[in-house]
Amino acid sequence: MEMDLYRTLVRPLLFSCDAEWIHNRTLDVGAALGATHVGRILLRTLFEYSHPSLHCTVAGLHFTNPLGIAAGFDKNGRAVRALDALGFGSVEVGSVSAHPSVGNAKPRLFRLPADEAIIVNYGVPNGGAQAVSQRMHKRSTDGPLGVNLVETNTGQGLEDDAVIEEFVEAVRPFCSKVDYVTLNLNCPNTTGGSSPFDSPDVLRTLMLEYGRIRDLPPVFLKFTAHADGHRMENTLSAIEGCSFVRGFIFNLPPGANYPLCSPTHVVKPMPGTLCGPPTQDSMNEALRFWYRHIDRQRHVIIGSGGVRTADDAYEKIRLGASLVQIYTALIYRGPGLVQQINQGLVRLLKRDGLEAIGQAVGLDNDRP
């Protein structure tokens, strides 16, 4: 019912306005609601859903459900408490860089309603690590709070050593304030999909520097989705012995090279990275490949890409994702989607005779 009202009444109004302007106003509302006890209670009453079968422990952290809000939605940590009150099992802020950045020129966010997709070319605008970290505190959310870190988008390439220094500088303000850190090593909005960390030597050097950081929380590595055995071996070799690395998240490759319902002449002028349902198959293929080869006692995978239903989320979990993140689907289906997916996951677990979400991880992905 709530989703029907959103689609028929709210979404047409929102879509009549500029995409980035509406995104910012949504964060304004979220920040206001999350700042008050009454606002948080209202959001929980309307949207939160809890069930024991959805509780899980991943990377030593407890989650009330496996569904998280992905980085990119709340870049500066303004609406963390409201997002938590919507019923997300985790909230990931960012991407955040060591220094402030205004990002790319506008327009830089585009909708493709025929595909329930968006094209993003933000260029990671954010207030910088010091400013964002001041808004962050572990106890501001019921579930784990994470931050996604990236190098500062200066519009110019940086030397490898400078990029490493950026990532080290960016994480320090967050070490005592967040539950986990994601290193965005191949952000398509800053590197075009390539990265100095494609080199195992550079990644190994970064890991050595991170190993020296005091009070470092669990770390996840985020890089462009792929199913390349050689690249995977290089990555796993570079992080060997780094016990603080607890898993992986996949970035979408830059561009919009997917089968789309939207006309080519509409999509072609839009720069950036396509996000949403058209990416689902390629992201699932990367998930399937990596889960088959990682050491599951050491590393987990956080699934993303095209999730808009409980079935989508459950498919990723059965392919090997311990947790799942969404972003684009909220734009098209509204805040009630969080509750709908979590309720659907409970039904799917009962259908399959499973008592806990963790029991479903990897069921459809036996090793070759």
mmCIF file of C-alpha atoms in Angstrom:
data_model
loop_
_atom_site.group_PDB
_atom_site.id
_atom_site.type_symbol
_atom_site.label_atom_id
_atom_site.label_comp_id
_atom_site.label_asym_id
_atom_site.label_seq_id
_atom_site.Cartn_x
_atom_site.Cartn_y
_atom_site.Cartn_z
ATOM 1 C CA MET A 1 0.000 0.000 0.000
ATOM 2 C CA GLU A 2 2.745 2.468 0.975
ATOM 3 C CA MET A 3 4.704 1.660 -2.186
ATOM 4 C CA ASP A 4 1.583 2.112 -4.336
ATOM 5 C CA LEU A 5 1.025 5.560 -2.846
ATOM 6 C CA TYR A 6 4.648 6.449 -3.463
ATOM 7 C CA ARG A 7 4.534 5.332 -7.098
ATOM 8 C CA THR A 8 1.214 6.943 -7.969
ATOM 9 C CA LEU A 9 1.329 10.167 -5.933
ATOM 10 C CA VAL A 10 4.790 10.977 -4.602
ATOM 11 C CA ARG A 11 7.131 9.799 -7.341
ATOM 12 C CA PRO A 12 5.512 11.755 -10.197
ATOM 13 C CA LEU A 13 5.890 14.930 -8.146
ATOM 14 C CA LEU A 14 9.522 14.190 -7.279
ATOM 15 C CA PHE A 15 10.364 13.257 -10.863
ATOM 16 C CA SER A 16 9.022 16.576 -12.090
ATOM 17 C CA CYS A 17 12.029 18.225 -10.423
ATOM 18 C CA ASP A 18 15.766 18.055 -11.076
ATOM 19 C CA ALA A 19 17.173 14.746 -9.833
ATOM 20 C CA GLU A 20 20.036 16.152 -7.746
ATOM 21 C CA TRP A 21 17.895 18.925 -6.259
ATOM 22 C CA ILE A 22 15.348 16.358 -5.065
ATOM 23 C CA HIS A 23 18.102 14.153 -3.702
ATOM 24 C CA ASN A 24 19.423 17.031 -1.608
ATOM 25 C CA ARG A 25 15.944 17.967 -0.371
ATOM 26 C CA THR A 26 15.379 14.335 0.615
ATOM 27 C CA LEU A 27 18.534 14.474 2.711
ATOM 28 C CA ASP A 28 17.332 17.752 4.263
ATOM 29 C CA VAL A 29 14.087 16.068 5.344
ATOM 30 C CA GLY A 30 15.977 13.013 6.580
ATOM 31 C CA ALA A 31 18.371 15.143 8.594
ATOM 32 C CA ALA A 32 15.455 17.006 10.216
ATOM 33 C CA LEU A 33 13.491 13.856 11.063
ATOM 34 C CA GLY A 34 16.530 11.999 12.307
ATOM 35 C CA ALA A 35 17.532 14.846 14.611
ATOM 36 C CA THR A 36 14.482 14.444 16.846
ATOM 37 C CA HIS A 37 13.222 11.554 18.940
ATOM 38 C CA VAL A 38 9.696 12.073 17.613
ATOM 39 C CA GLY A 39 10.913 12.009 14.019
ATOM 40 C CA ARG A 40 12.809 8.764 14.531
ATOM 41 C CA ILE A 41 9.847 7.135 16.276
ATOM 42 C CA LEU A 42 7.612 8.179 13.370
ATOM 43 C CA LEU A 43 9.948 6.611 10.812
ATOM 44 C CA ARG A 44 10.277 3.402 12.822
ATOM 45 C CA THR A 45 6.521 3.135 13.247
ATOM 46 C CA LEU A 46 5.910 3.562 9.530
ATOM 47 C CA PHE A 47 8.771 1.578 8.039
ATOM 48 C CA GLU A 48 10.819 -0.566 10.414
ATOM 49 C CA TYR A 49 10.428 -4.347 10.407
ATOM 50 C CA SER A 50 12.291 -6.790 12.602
ATOM 51 C CA HIS A 51 12.443 -10.575 12.719
ATOM 52 C CA PRO A 52 14.882 -12.896 14.526
ATOM 53 C CA SER A 53 15.603 -14.906 11.368
ATOM 54 C CA LEU A 54 17.174 -11.831 9.756
ATOM 55 C CA HIS A 55 19.741 -11.270 12.504
ATOM 56 C CA CYS A 56 23.275 -12.104 11.451
ATOM 57 C CA THR A 57 26.884 -11.592 12.502
ATOM 58 C CA VAL A 58 29.280 -10.608 9.709
ATOM 59 C CA ALA A 59 32.932 -9.582 10.137
ATOM 60 C CA GLY A 60 32.388 -9.614 13.891
ATOM 61 C CA LEU A 61 29.541 -7.083 13.641
ATOM 62 C CA HIS A 62 25.901 -7.741 14.513
ATOM 63 C CA PHE A 63 23.211 -6.812 11.974
ATOM 64 C CA THR A 64 19.464 -6.912 12.694
ATOM 65 C CA ASN A 65 18.951 -7.616 8.994
ATOM 66 C CA PRO A 66 21.230 -8.013 5.958
ATOM 67 C CA LEU A 67 19.894 -5.026 3.997
ATOM 68 C CA GLY A 68 22.055 -1.895 4.029
ATOM 69 C CA ILE A 69 21.961 1.500 2.352
ATOM 70 C CA ALA A 70 24.896 1.784 -0.042
ATOM 71 C CA ALA A 71 27.405 4.600 -0.141
ATOM 72 C CA GLY A 72 26.433 7.369 -2.514
ATOM 73 C CA PHE A 73 23.022 8.099 -1.060
ATOM 74 C CA ASP A 74 24.221 10.059 1.972
ATOM 75 C CA LYS A 75 27.652 11.337 0.978
ATOM 76 C CA ASN A 76 28.212 13.537 4.012
ATOM 77 C CA GLY A 77 26.490 11.617 6.797
ATOM 78 C CA ARG A 78 23.655 14.088 7.149
ATOM 79 C CA ALA A 79 20.710 11.681 7.402
ATOM 80 C CA VAL A 80 22.315 8.679 9.125
ATOM 81 C CA ARG A 81 19.819 8.493 11.977
ATOM 82 C CA ALA A 82 16.820 8.717 9.659
ATOM 83 C CA LEU A 83 18.179 5.972 7.393
ATOM 84 C CA ASP A 84 18.736 3.783 10.428
ATOM 85 C CA ALA A 85 15.152 4.426 11.558
ATOM 86 C CA LEU A 86 13.817 3.320 8.161
ATOM 87 C CA GLY A 87 14.878 -0.197 9.113
ATOM 88 C CA PHE A 88 18.190 -0.658 7.330
ATOM 89 C CA GLY A 89 20.474 -3.203 8.958
ATOM 90 C CA SER A 90 23.469 -0.957 8.252
ATOM 91 C CA VAL A 91 24.214 2.518 6.935
ATOM 92 C CA GLU A 92 27.246 3.322 4.799
ATOM 93 C CA VAL A 93 28.168 6.988 4.358
ATOM 94 C CA GLY A 94 30.263 8.425 1.536
ATOM 95 C CA SER A 95 32.220 8.302 -0.528
ATOM 96 C CA VAL A 96 34.373 10.605 1.606
ATOM 97 C CA SER A 97 37.837 11.859 0.667
ATOM 98 C CA ALA A 98 40.641 13.261 2.770
ATOM 99 C CA HIS A 99 39.942 16.760 1.450
ATOM 100 C CA PRO A 100 36.697 18.472 0.409
ATOM 101 C CA SER A 101 35.648 18.234 -3.221
ATOM 102 C CA VAL A 102 32.877 19.870 -5.227
ATOM 103 C CA GLY A 103 32.744 16.940 -7.637
ATOM 104 C CA ASN A 104 31.941 17.110 -11.327
ATOM 105 C CA ALA A 105 30.033 19.815 -13.156
ATOM 106 C CA LYS A 106 26.220 19.671 -13.160
ATOM 107 C CA PRO A 107 24.026 18.042 -14.343
ATOM 108 C CA ARG A 108 25.510 14.853 -12.938
ATOM 109 C CA LEU A 109 22.546 12.693 -11.910
ATOM 110 C CA PHE A 110 20.121 11.348 -14.504
ATOM 111 C CA ARG A 111 17.020 9.157 -14.340
ATOM 112 C CA LEU A 112 16.054 6.384 -16.770
ATOM 113 C CA PRO A 113 12.488 5.581 -15.632
ATOM 114 C CA ALA A 114 11.897 2.961 -18.329
ATOM 115 C CA ASP A 115 14.679 0.896 -16.737
ATOM 116 C CA GLU A 116 14.213 2.008 -13.105
ATOM 117 C CA ALA A 117 17.851 3.053 -13.392
ATOM 118 C CA ILE A 118 19.978 6.141 -12.890
ATOM 119 C CA ILE A 119 23.234 7.359 -14.379
ATOM 120 C CA VAL A 120 25.610 8.893 -11.843
ATOM 121 C CA ASN A 121 28.439 11.292 -12.616
ATOM 122 C CA TYR A 122 28.741 13.075 -9.275
ATOM 123 C CA GLY A 123 32.518 12.853 -9.014
ATOM 124 C CA VAL A 124 32.233 12.188 -5.251
ATOM 125 C CA PRO A 125 31.445 15.670 -3.923
ATOM 126 C CA ASN A 126 31.846 15.697 -0.142
ATOM 127 C CA GLY A 127 32.911 17.903 2.735
ATOM 128 C CA GLY A 128 36.128 16.025 3.494
ATOM 129 C CA ALA A 129 37.015 13.491 6.166
ATOM 130 C CA GLN A 130 37.401 15.916 9.073
ATOM 131 C CA ALA A 131 34.027 17.570 8.523
ATOM 132 C CA VAL A 132 32.087 14.361 7.864
ATOM 133 C CA SER A 133 33.663 12.503 10.779
ATOM 134 C CA GLN A 134 32.318 15.121 13.188
ATOM 135 C CA ARG A 135 28.791 13.933 12.333
ATOM 136 C CA MET A 136 29.605 10.266 12.843
ATOM 137 C CA HIS A 137 29.268 8.236 15.991
ATOM 138 C CA LYS A 138 28.806 4.490 16.404
ATOM 139 C CA ARG A 139 25.922 4.896 18.812
ATOM 140 C CA SER A 140 23.949 7.127 16.441
ATOM 141 C CA THR A 141 22.605 4.003 14.729
ATOM 142 C CA ASP A 142 21.252 0.703 16.028
ATOM 143 C CA GLY A 143 23.032 -1.205 13.272
ATOM 144 C CA PRO A 144 26.638 -0.947 12.095
ATOM 145 C CA LEU A 145 27.709 2.411 10.717
ATOM 146 C CA GLY A 146 30.277 2.433 7.936
ATOM 147 C CA VAL A 147 32.145 4.979 5.863
ATOM 148 C CA ASN A 148 33.250 4.618 2.255
ATOM 149 C CA LEU A 149 36.582 6.302 1.498
ATOM 150 C CA VAL A 150 37.978 7.470 -1.836
ATOM 151 C CA GLU A 151 40.795 9.668 -3.098
ATOM 152 C CA THR A 152 39.999 13.368 -3.486
ATOM 153 C CA ASN A 153 38.663 14.265 -6.906
ATOM 154 C CA THR A 154 40.937 17.123 -7.938
ATOM 155 C CA GLY A 155 40.402 16.675 -11.667
ATOM 156 C CA GLN A 156 44.043 15.679 -11.995
ATOM 157 C CA GLY A 157 45.764 12.351 -11.646
ATOM 158 C CA LEU A 158 47.794 11.642 -8.509
ATOM 159 C CA GLU A 159 51.001 9.673 -8.149
ATOM 160 C CA ASP A 160 50.650 6.269 -6.481
ATOM 161 C CA ASP A 161 52.276 7.429 -3.234
ATOM 162 C CA ALA A 162 49.947 10.425 -3.074
ATOM 163 C CA VAL A 163 46.858 8.235 -3.501
ATOM 164 C CA ILE A 164 48.049 5.968 -0.690
ATOM 165 C CA GLU A 165 48.619 9.004 1.539
ATOM 166 C CA GLU A 166 45.084 10.185 0.729
ATOM 167 C CA PHE A 167 43.534 6.906 1.875
ATOM 168 C CA VAL A 168 45.611 6.882 5.050
ATOM 169 C CA GLU A 169 44.746 10.487 5.864
ATOM 170 C CA ALA A 170 41.057 9.933 5.122
ATOM 171 C CA VAL A 171 40.597 6.991 7.492
ATOM 172 C CA ARG A 172 42.216 8.408 10.621
ATOM 173 C CA PRO A 173 39.324 10.693 11.707
ATOM 174 C CA PHE A 174 36.873 7.780 11.487
ATOM 175 C CA CYS A 175 38.753 5.072 13.389
ATOM 176 C CA SER A 176 36.952 5.623 16.672
ATOM 177 C CA LYS A 177 33.653 6.696 15.157
ATOM 178 C CA VAL A 178 32.505 3.999 12.716
ATOM 179 C CA ASP A 179 32.039 0.233 12.842
ATOM 180 C CA TYR A 180 33.636 -0.503 9.494
ATOM 181 C CA VAL A 181 35.444 1.147 6.593
ATOM 182 C CA THR A 182 35.100 0.533 2.863
ATOM 183 C CA LEU A 183 38.001 1.511 0.609
ATOM 184 C CA ASN A 184 36.621 2.586 -2.756
ATOM 185 C CA LEU A 185 39.624 1.559 -4.828
ATOM 186 C CA ASN A 186 38.051 1.810 -8.294
ATOM 187 C CA CYS A 187 35.474 4.559 -8.049
ATOM 188 C CA PRO A 188 34.166 4.983 -11.621
ATOM 189 C CA ASN A 189 33.441 8.654 -10.945
ATOM 190 C CA THR A 190 37.084 9.470 -10.158
ATOM 191 C CA THR A 191 39.261 6.897 -11.902
ATOM 192 C CA GLY A 192 37.170 5.886 -14.887
ATOM 193 C CA GLY A 193 37.348 2.315 -13.643
ATOM 194 C CA SER A 194 41.152 2.096 -13.575
ATOM 195 C CA SER A 195 43.135 2.584 -10.406
ATOM 196 C CA PRO A 196 46.692 2.434 -9.084
ATOM 197 C CA PHE A 197 45.403 -0.364 -6.847
ATOM 198 C CA ASP A 198 44.974 -2.583 -9.879
ATOM 199 C CA SER A 199 48.687 -3.118 -9.249
ATOM 200 C CA PRO A 200 49.142 -5.680 -6.458
ATOM 201 C CA ASP A 201 52.319 -3.898 -5.338
ATOM 202 C CA VAL A 202 50.481 -0.618 -4.794
ATOM 203 C CA LEU A 203 47.613 -2.362 -3.010
ATOM 204 C CA ARG A 204 50.096 -4.253 -0.838
ATOM 205 C CA THR A 205 51.771 -0.979 0.134
ATOM 206 C CA LEU A 206 48.402 0.504 1.098
ATOM 207 C CA MET A 207 47.659 -2.556 3.211
ATOM 208 C CA LEU A 208 51.005 -2.234 4.981
ATOM 209 C CA GLU A 209 50.209 1.390 5.822
ATOM 210 C CA TYR A 210 46.743 0.461 7.069
ATOM 211 C CA GLY A 211 48.237 -2.268 9.226
ATOM 212 C CA ARG A 212 50.023 0.449 11.192
ATOM 213 C CA ILE A 213 46.864 2.467 11.926
ATOM 214 C CA ARG A 214 45.687 2.314 15.515
ATOM 215 C CA ASP A 215 42.073 1.312 16.271
ATOM 216 C CA LEU A 216 41.378 0.462 12.637
ATOM 217 C CA PRO A 217 37.874 -1.038 12.286
ATOM 218 C CA PRO A 218 37.103 -3.934 9.911
ATOM 219 C CA VAL A 219 37.901 -3.008 6.313
ATOM 220 C CA PHE A 220 36.102 -3.952 3.101
ATOM 221 C CA LEU A 221 37.670 -3.452 -0.315
ATOM 222 C CA LYS A 222 35.474 -2.101 -3.092
ATOM 223 C CA PHE A 223 36.624 -2.507 -6.689
ATOM 224 C CA THR A 224 35.193 -2.886 -10.165
ATOM 225 C CA ALA A 225 33.190 -6.074 -10.585
ATOM 226 C CA HIS A 226 35.001 -8.708 -12.616
ATOM 227 C CA ALA A 227 35.432 -12.448 -13.031
ATOM 228 C CA ASP A 228 39.108 -12.409 -13.999
ATOM 229 C CA GLY A 229 41.063 -15.117 -12.188
ATOM 230 C CA HIS A 230 44.432 -13.426 -12.623
ATOM 231 C CA ARG A 231 43.205 -10.115 -11.230
ATOM 232 C CA MET A 232 41.539 -11.888 -8.354
ATOM 233 C CA GLU A 233 44.754 -13.752 -7.481
ATOM 234 C CA ASN A 234 46.690 -10.483 -7.520
ATOM 235 C CA THR A 235 44.207 -8.898 -5.117
ATOM 236 C CA LEU A 236 44.133 -11.847 -2.725
ATOM 237 C CA SER A 237 47.928 -12.052 -2.777
ATOM 238 C CA ALA A 238 48.246 -8.336 -1.947
ATOM 239 C CA ILE A 239 46.043 -8.655 1.154
ATOM 240 C CA GLU A 240 47.516 -11.921 2.419
ATOM 241 C CA GLY A 241 48.129 -11.605 6.141
ATOM 242 C CA CYS A 242 45.930 -8.495 6.471
ATOM 243 C CA SER A 243 43.455 -9.741 9.061
ATOM 244 C CA PHE A 244 41.699 -6.363 9.148
ATOM 245 C CA VAL A 245 40.399 -6.932 5.582
ATOM 246 C CA ARG A 246 37.106 -8.725 6.113
ATOM 247 C CA GLY A 247 35.561 -8.790 2.668
ATOM 248 C CA PHE A 248 34.674 -7.267 -0.672
ATOM 249 C CA ILE A 249 32.077 -5.083 -2.383
ATOM 250 C CA PHE A 250 31.843 -4.600 -6.142
ATOM 251 C CA ASN A 251 31.725 -1.317 -7.997
ATOM 252 C CA LEU A 252 29.852 -0.936 -11.242
ATOM 253 C CA PRO A 253 32.024 -0.404 -14.317
ATOM 254 C CA PRO A 254 31.751 3.083 -15.862
ATOM 255 C CA GLY A 255 29.383 3.638 -18.767
ATOM 256 C CA ALA A 256 25.920 2.374 -19.645
ATOM 257 C CA ASN A 257 26.727 -0.607 -21.835
ATOM 258 C CA TYR A 258 23.703 -2.708 -20.928
ATOM 259 C CA PRO A 259 20.538 -3.724 -22.771
ATOM 260 C CA LEU A 260 18.147 -0.881 -21.974
ATOM 261 C CA CYS A 261 14.523 -0.021 -22.587
ATOM 262 C CA SER A 262 15.414 3.677 -22.668
ATOM 263 C CA PRO A 263 16.112 5.006 -26.186
ATOM 264 C CA THR A 264 19.756 5.233 -27.194
ATOM 265 C CA HIS A 265 19.430 8.906 -28.126
ATOM 266 C CA VAL A 266 18.285 9.625 -24.561
ATOM 267 C CA VAL A 267 21.067 7.660 -22.844
ATOM 268 C CA LYS A 268 24.031 8.556 -25.042
ATOM 269 C CA PRO A 269 24.432 12.203 -23.911
ATOM 270 C CA MET A 270 24.405 11.193 -20.235
ATOM 271 C CA PRO A 271 27.936 10.819 -18.820
ATOM 272 C CA GLY A 272 28.641 8.551 -15.894
ATOM 273 C CA THR A 273 27.905 5.095 -14.521
ATOM 274 C CA LEU A 274 24.605 3.307 -14.883
ATOM 275 C CA CYS A 275 23.079 1.930 -11.680
ATOM 276 C CA GLY A 276 20.010 -0.245 -11.278
ATOM 277 C CA PRO A 277 18.335 -3.416 -12.605
ATOM 278 C CA PRO A 278 20.191 -3.606 -15.957
ATOM 279 C CA THR A 279 23.418 -4.266 -14.015
ATOM 280 C CA GLN A 280 22.054 -7.198 -12.053
ATOM 281 C CA ASP A 281 23.292 -10.081 -14.208
ATOM 282 C CA SER A 282 26.877 -8.826 -14.506
ATOM 283 C CA MET A 283 27.096 -8.031 -10.806
ATOM 284 C CA ASN A 284 25.724 -11.446 -9.897
ATOM 285 C CA GLU A 285 28.282 -13.107 -12.151
ATOM 286 C CA ALA A 286 31.115 -11.361 -10.304
ATOM 287 C CA LEU A 287 29.554 -12.371 -6.983
ATOM 288 C CA ARG A 288 29.245 -15.978 -8.102
ATOM 289 C CA PHE A 289 32.878 -16.068 -9.272
ATOM 290 C CA TRP A 290 34.412 -14.481 -6.179
ATOM 291 C CA TYR A 291 32.430 -16.537 -3.687
ATOM 292 C CA ARG A 292 33.728 -19.718 -5.271
ATOM 293 C CA HIS A 293 37.344 -18.703 -4.749
ATOM 294 C CA ILE A 294 37.628 -16.711 -1.516
ATOM 295 C CA ASP A 295 38.550 -18.148 1.852
ATOM 296 C CA ARG A 296 35.100 -18.044 3.448
ATOM 297 C CA GLN A 297 36.546 -18.253 6.924
ATOM 298 C CA ARG A 298 38.335 -14.941 6.375
ATOM 299 C CA HIS A 299 36.332 -12.968 3.860
ATOM 300 C CA VAL A 300 32.716 -12.198 3.063
ATOM 301 C CA ILE A 301 30.998 -10.460 0.151
ATOM 302 C CA ILE A 302 28.494 -7.617 0.292
ATOM 303 C CA GLY A 303 26.206 -7.898 -2.729
ATOM 304 C CA SER A 304 24.844 -4.961 -4.704
ATOM 305 C CA GLY A 305 23.602 -4.036 -8.150
ATOM 306 C CA GLY A 306 19.970 -4.025 -9.272
ATOM 307 C CA VAL A 307 18.274 -5.106 -6.048
ATOM 308 C CA ARG A 308 14.653 -3.953 -5.977
ATOM 309 C CA THR A 309 12.756 -6.959 -4.537
ATOM 310 C CA ALA A 310 13.204 -9.567 -1.830
ATOM 311 C CA ASP A 311 13.793 -12.132 -4.570
ATOM 312 C CA ASP A 312 16.668 -10.021 -5.932
ATOM 313 C CA ALA A 313 18.258 -9.748 -2.488
ATOM 314 C CA TYR A 314 17.736 -13.437 -1.755
ATOM 315 C CA GLU A 315 19.315 -14.428 -5.056
ATOM 316 C CA LYS A 316 22.483 -12.529 -4.134
ATOM 317 C CA ILE A 317 22.521 -14.113 -0.689
ATOM 318 C CA ARG A 318 22.144 -17.612 -2.126
ATOM 319 C CA LEU A 319 24.975 -16.810 -4.549
ATOM 320 C CA GLY A 320 27.255 -15.935 -1.645
ATOM 321 C CA ALA A 321 26.500 -12.444 -0.337
ATOM 322 C CA SER A 322 26.429 -12.232 3.448
ATOM 323 C CA LEU A 323 24.913 -8.739 3.236
ATOM 324 C CA VAL A 324 23.141 -6.775 0.491
ATOM 325 C CA GLN A 325 23.060 -3.047 -0.260
ATOM 326 C CA ILE A 326 20.535 -0.938 -2.188
ATOM 327 C CA TYR A 327 20.350 2.643 -3.425
ATOM 328 C CA THR A 328 18.712 3.145 -6.837
ATOM 329 C CA ALA A 329 15.579 1.165 -5.971
ATOM 330 C CA LEU A 330 14.728 3.647 -3.206
ATOM 331 C CA ILE A 331 14.359 6.352 -5.834
ATOM 332 C CA TYR A 332 11.817 4.355 -7.803
ATOM 333 C CA ARG A 333 10.033 2.423 -5.072
ATOM 334 C CA GLY A 334 10.264 4.642 -2.008
ATOM 335 C CA PRO A 335 11.200 4.112 1.650
ATOM 336 C CA GLY A 336 8.621 1.339 2.131
ATOM 337 C CA LEU A 337 10.896 -0.873 0.045
ATOM 338 C CA VAL A 338 13.141 -1.594 3.047
ATOM 339 C CA GLN A 339 10.285 -3.147 4.997
ATOM 340 C CA GLN A 340 8.995 -4.987 1.940
ATOM 341 C CA ILE A 341 12.357 -6.610 1.196
ATOM 342 C CA ASN A 342 12.918 -7.664 4.791
ATOM 343 C CA GLN A 343 9.417 -9.127 5.081
ATOM 344 C CA GLY A 344 9.950 -10.932 1.801
ATOM 345 C CA LEU A 345 13.253 -12.395 2.990
ATOM 346 C CA VAL A 346 11.512 -13.876 6.027
ATOM 347 C CA ARG A 347 8.903 -15.502 3.764
ATOM 348 C CA LEU A 348 11.603 -16.906 1.496
ATOM 349 C CA LEU A 349 13.511 -18.357 4.454
ATOM 350 C CA LYS A 350 10.347 -20.048 5.724
ATOM 351 C CA ARG A 351 9.617 -21.395 2.238
ATOM 352 C CA ASP A 352 13.062 -22.988 2.129
ATOM 353 C CA GLY A 353 12.901 -24.346 5.666
ATOM 354 C CA LEU A 354 15.703 -22.121 6.933
ATOM 355 C CA GLU A 355 15.780 -20.568 10.386
ATOM 356 C CA ALA A 356 18.362 -17.824 9.840
ATOM 357 C CA ILE A 357 19.492 -15.699 6.912
ATOM 358 C CA GLY A 358 23.080 -16.856 7.332
ATOM 359 C CA GLN A 359 22.012 -20.403 6.443
ATOM 360 C CA ALA A 360 21.080 -19.221 2.931
ATOM 361 C CA VAL A 361 24.475 -17.748 2.084
ATOM 362 C CA GLY A 362 25.989 -19.532 -0.919
ATOM 363 C CA LEU A 363 23.362 -22.303 -1.193
ATOM 364 C CA ASP A 364 23.187 -21.858 -4.975
ATOM 365 C CA ASN A 365 26.918 -21.569 -5.500
ATOM 366 C CA ASP A 366 28.807 -24.788 -4.932
ATOM 367 C CA ARG A 367 32.502 -24.762 -5.649
ATOM 368 C CA PRO A 368 33.378 -26.024 -9.162
#
